[in-house]
Amino acid sequence: MEKETLNGEIIFNIDVMLARRKMSVTELAEHVGITLANMSILKTGKAKAIKVSTLVKICDALDCQPGDILEFRRKE
């Protein structure tokens, strides 16, 4: 089986929205209902996937759109 090659990555820009909302990572994790460890994995870009329901909860807690916290970066 061939390994899939990706031409880019999705970056989670949660820090910017957290600062705008004056909210801590711990508060966001509590609002979303996930552990601080899992929120940190998302925040640092180490997550391989995210459930749409988790993304909805993050956007609800931060009062933002998915495009406000997600960014596609093409590999050079």
GROMACS .gro file of C-alpha atoms in nm:
model
   76
    1MET     CA    1   0.000   0.000   0.000
    2GLU     CA    2   0.141   0.339  -0.101
    3LYS     CA    3   0.175   0.613   0.157
    4GLU     CA    4  -0.033   0.920   0.074
    5THR     CA    5   0.165   1.239   0.012
    6LEU     CA    6   0.004   1.565   0.116
    7ASN     CA    7   0.092   1.896  -0.051
    8GLY     CA    8   0.009   2.103   0.255
    9GLU     CA    9  -0.122   2.110   0.607
   10ILE     CA   10  -0.401   2.263   0.812
   11ILE     CA   11  -0.283   2.500   1.085
   12PHE     CA   12  -0.498   2.572   1.391
   13ASN     CA   13  -0.472   2.940   1.483
   14ILE     CA   14  -0.658   2.910   1.811
   15ASP     CA   15  -0.419   3.143   2.002
   16VAL     CA   16  -0.534   3.452   1.812
   17MET     CA   17  -0.901   3.391   1.890
   18LEU     CA   18  -0.824   3.301   2.252
   19ALA     CA   19  -0.647   3.636   2.294
   20ARG     CA   20  -0.933   3.826   2.128
   21ARG     CA   21  -1.186   3.656   2.356
   22LYS     CA   22  -0.960   3.687   2.663
   23MET     CA   23  -1.003   3.315   2.722
   24SER     CA   24  -0.748   3.060   2.843
   25VAL     CA   25  -0.680   2.724   2.678
   26THR     CA   26  -0.814   2.559   2.994
   27GLU     CA   27  -1.142   2.753   2.970
   28LEU     CA   28  -1.178   2.663   2.602
   29ALA     CA   29  -1.115   2.294   2.675
   30GLU     CA   30  -1.386   2.305   2.944
   31HIS     CA   31  -1.635   2.478   2.710
   32VAL     CA   32  -1.566   2.223   2.436
   33GLY     CA   33  -1.567   1.922   2.667
   34ILE     CA   34  -1.224   1.784   2.582
   35THR     CA   35  -0.915   1.740   2.796
   36LEU     CA   36  -0.652   2.009   2.819
   37ALA     CA   37  -0.406   1.757   2.670
   38ASN     CA   38  -0.626   1.709   2.361
   39MET     CA   39  -0.678   2.084   2.325
   40SER     CA   40  -0.300   2.131   2.340
   41ILE     CA   41  -0.257   1.870   2.066
   42LEU     CA   42  -0.497   2.068   1.846
   43LYS     CA   43  -0.335   2.399   1.937
   44THR     CA   44   0.018   2.282   1.857
   45GLY     CA   45  -0.080   2.130   1.523
   46LYS     CA   46   0.000   1.773   1.625
   47ALA     CA   47  -0.356   1.648   1.568
   48LYS     CA   48  -0.407   1.420   1.269
   49ALA     CA   49  -0.785   1.478   1.264
   50ILE     CA   50  -1.063   1.672   1.434
   51LYS     CA   51  -1.429   1.581   1.464
   52VAL     CA   52  -1.667   1.828   1.302
   53SER     CA   53  -1.862   1.833   1.629
   54THR     CA   54  -1.546   1.943   1.815
   55LEU     CA   55  -1.484   2.216   1.558
   56VAL     CA   56  -1.845   2.334   1.601
   57LYS     CA   57  -1.799   2.351   1.979
   58ILE     CA   58  -1.472   2.545   1.943
   59CYS     CA   59  -1.634   2.794   1.705
   60ASP     CA   60  -1.932   2.830   1.939
   61ALA     CA   61  -1.709   2.891   2.242
   62LEU     CA   62  -1.493   3.143   2.055
   63ASP     CA   63  -1.786   3.298   1.864
   64CYS     CA   64  -1.601   3.258   1.535
   65GLN     CA   65  -1.613   3.088   1.197
   66PRO     CA   66  -1.397   2.783   1.109
   67GLY     CA   67  -1.195   3.001   0.871
   68ASP     CA   68  -1.099   3.225   1.163
   69ILE     CA   69  -0.905   2.941   1.328
   70LEU     CA   70  -0.808   2.711   1.038
   71GLU     CA   71  -0.549   2.790   0.773
   72PHE     CA   72  -0.421   2.582   0.480
   73ARG     CA   73  -0.047   2.609   0.416
   74ARG     CA   74   0.093   2.459   0.098
   75LYS     CA   75   0.429   2.283   0.128
   76GLU     CA   76   0.707   2.454  -0.063
   0.00000   0.00000   0.00000
